[in-house]
Short mmCIF file of C-alpha atoms in Angstrom, two decimals:
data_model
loop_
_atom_site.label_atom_id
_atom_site.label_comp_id
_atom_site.label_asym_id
_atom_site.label_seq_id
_atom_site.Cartn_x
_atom_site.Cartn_y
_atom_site.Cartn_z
CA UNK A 1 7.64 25.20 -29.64
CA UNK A 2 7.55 22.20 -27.08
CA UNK A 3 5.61 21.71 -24.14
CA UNK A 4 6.81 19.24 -21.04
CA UNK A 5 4.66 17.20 -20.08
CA UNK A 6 4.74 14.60 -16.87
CA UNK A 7 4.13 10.65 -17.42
CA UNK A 8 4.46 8.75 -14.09
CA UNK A 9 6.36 11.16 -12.90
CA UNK A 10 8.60 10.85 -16.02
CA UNK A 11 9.22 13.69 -18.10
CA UNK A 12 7.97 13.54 -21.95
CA UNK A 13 8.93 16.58 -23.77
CA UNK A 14 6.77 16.30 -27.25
CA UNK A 15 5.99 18.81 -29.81
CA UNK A 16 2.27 19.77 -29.83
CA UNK A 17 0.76 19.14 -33.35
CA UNK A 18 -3.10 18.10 -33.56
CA UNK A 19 -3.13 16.27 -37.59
CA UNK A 20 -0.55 13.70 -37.00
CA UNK A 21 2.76 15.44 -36.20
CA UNK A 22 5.91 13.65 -35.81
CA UNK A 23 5.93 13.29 -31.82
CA UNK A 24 9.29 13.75 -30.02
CA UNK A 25 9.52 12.40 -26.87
CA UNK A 26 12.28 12.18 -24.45
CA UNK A 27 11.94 10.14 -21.44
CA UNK A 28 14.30 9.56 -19.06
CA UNK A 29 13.33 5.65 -19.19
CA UNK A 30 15.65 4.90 -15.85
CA UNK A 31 13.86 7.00 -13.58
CA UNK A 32 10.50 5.71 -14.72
CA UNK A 33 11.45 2.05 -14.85
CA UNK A 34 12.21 3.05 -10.60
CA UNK A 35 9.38 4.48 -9.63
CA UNK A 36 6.74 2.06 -11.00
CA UNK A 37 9.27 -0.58 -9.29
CA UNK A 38 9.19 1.39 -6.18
CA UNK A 39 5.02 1.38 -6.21
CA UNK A 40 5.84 -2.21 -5.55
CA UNK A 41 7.51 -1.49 -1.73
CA UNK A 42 3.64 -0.25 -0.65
CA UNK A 43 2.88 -3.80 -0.66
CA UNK A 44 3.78 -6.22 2.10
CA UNK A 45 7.12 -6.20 3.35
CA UNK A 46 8.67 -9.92 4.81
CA UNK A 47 9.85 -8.26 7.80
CA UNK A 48 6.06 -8.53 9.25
CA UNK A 49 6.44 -12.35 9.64
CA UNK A 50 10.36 -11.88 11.57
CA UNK A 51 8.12 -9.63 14.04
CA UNK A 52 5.42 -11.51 14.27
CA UNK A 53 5.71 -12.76 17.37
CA UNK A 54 7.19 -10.45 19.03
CA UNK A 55 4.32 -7.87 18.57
CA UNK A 56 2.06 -10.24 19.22
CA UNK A 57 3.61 -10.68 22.71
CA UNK A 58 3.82 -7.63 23.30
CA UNK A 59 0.31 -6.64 22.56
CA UNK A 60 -0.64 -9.68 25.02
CA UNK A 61 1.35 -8.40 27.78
CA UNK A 62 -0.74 -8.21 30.89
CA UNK A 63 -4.08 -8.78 29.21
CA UNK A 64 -7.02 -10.93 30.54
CA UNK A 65 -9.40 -12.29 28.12
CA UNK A 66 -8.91 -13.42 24.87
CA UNK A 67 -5.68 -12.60 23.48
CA UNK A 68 -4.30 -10.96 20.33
CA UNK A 69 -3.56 -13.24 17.60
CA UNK A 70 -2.45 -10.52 14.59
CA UNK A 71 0.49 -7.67 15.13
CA UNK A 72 -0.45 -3.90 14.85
CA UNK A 73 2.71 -3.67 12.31
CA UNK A 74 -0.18 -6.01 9.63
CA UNK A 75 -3.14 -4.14 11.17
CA UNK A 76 -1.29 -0.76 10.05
CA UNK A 77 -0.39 -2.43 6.78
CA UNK A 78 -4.50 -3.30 6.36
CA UNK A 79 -5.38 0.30 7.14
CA UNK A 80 -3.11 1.77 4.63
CA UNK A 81 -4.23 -0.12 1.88
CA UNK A 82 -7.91 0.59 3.05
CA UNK A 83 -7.24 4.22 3.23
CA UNK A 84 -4.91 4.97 0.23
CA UNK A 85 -6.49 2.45 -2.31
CA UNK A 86 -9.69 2.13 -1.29
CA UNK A 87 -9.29 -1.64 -0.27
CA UNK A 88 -12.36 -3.08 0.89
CA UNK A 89 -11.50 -5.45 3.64
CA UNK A 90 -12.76 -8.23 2.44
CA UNK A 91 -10.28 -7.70 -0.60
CA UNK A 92 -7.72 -7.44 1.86
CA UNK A 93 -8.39 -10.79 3.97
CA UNK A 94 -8.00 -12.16 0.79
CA UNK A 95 -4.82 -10.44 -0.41
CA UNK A 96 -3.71 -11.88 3.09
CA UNK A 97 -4.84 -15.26 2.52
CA UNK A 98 -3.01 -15.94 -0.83
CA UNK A 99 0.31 -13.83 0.30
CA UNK A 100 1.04 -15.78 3.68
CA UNK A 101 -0.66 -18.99 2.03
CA UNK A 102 1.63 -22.06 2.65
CA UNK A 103 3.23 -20.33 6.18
CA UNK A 104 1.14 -21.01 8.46
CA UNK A 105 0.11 -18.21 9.79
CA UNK A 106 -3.57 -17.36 10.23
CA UNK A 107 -4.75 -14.15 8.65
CA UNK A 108 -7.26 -11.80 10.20
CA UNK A 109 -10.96 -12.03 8.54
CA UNK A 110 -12.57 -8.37 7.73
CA UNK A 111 -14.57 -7.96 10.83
CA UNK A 112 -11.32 -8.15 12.94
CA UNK A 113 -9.77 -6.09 10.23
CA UNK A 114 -12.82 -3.52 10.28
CA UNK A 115 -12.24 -3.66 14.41
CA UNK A 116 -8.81 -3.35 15.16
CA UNK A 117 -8.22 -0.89 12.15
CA UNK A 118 -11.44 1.35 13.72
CA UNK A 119 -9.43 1.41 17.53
CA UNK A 120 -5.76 2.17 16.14
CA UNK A 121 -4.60 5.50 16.89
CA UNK A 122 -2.38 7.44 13.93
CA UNK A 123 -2.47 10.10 11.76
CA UNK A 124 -2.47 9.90 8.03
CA UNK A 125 -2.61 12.55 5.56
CA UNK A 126 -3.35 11.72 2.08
CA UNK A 127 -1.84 14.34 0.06
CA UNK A 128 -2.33 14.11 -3.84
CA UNK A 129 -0.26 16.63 -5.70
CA UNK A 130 -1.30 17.58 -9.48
CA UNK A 131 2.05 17.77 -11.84
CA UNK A 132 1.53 20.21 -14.96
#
């Protein structure tokens, strides 16, 4: 009698022997080789730096004072890692700091992470589903 069991969100069928059982497992290797690449896309995506300035001007757009220097699209970015992982943001300045190292743009430090991340308006539900 086998049980299914989920890996990654791969299936593993296995018989269910506790001495040292011959273990037969089936795994449909193609469908877990994608989704561990696909964990991959939460991380930055280049399109941020095409945008840059672009959302940057537009957050600047009739504003007095000091102006913005970082686009909500990489403040949204900051506040899903932060929310989702757990990313301290001082872990994420310097995730920042080694990805756009060598393009010259400036990265936002934590406290103007901590800020603009604290004033952004969205909704995110976390949902964490349990596979048997």
């Amino acid at each position: 009698m086998g049980n299914v069991k989920y890996f990654s969100g791969c299936v593993v069928v296995f018989v269910m022997s506790r001495w040292g059982k011959e273990l037969v497992g089936k795994r449909d290797w193609k469908a877990c080789n994608q989704r561990l690449v696909d964990r991959g896309s939460f991380f930055l995506d280049h399109s941020i730096l095409e945008k840059w300035k672009t959302g940057v001007d537009r957050l600047n757009e009739g504003k007095y004072g000091r102006q913005y220097e970082f686009p909500d699209e990489l403040i949204y970015w900051a506040a899903m890692q932060h929310v989702v992982l757990g990313t301290p943001y001082r872990q994420i300045e310097g995730f920042l700091k080694m990805y756009f190292e060598g393009t010259g743009v400036g990265v936002p430090d934590y406290t103007t992470l901590y800020k603009r991340i604290k004033a952004l308006k969205f909704d995110l539900e976390v949902s964490v589903e349990k596979k048997n």
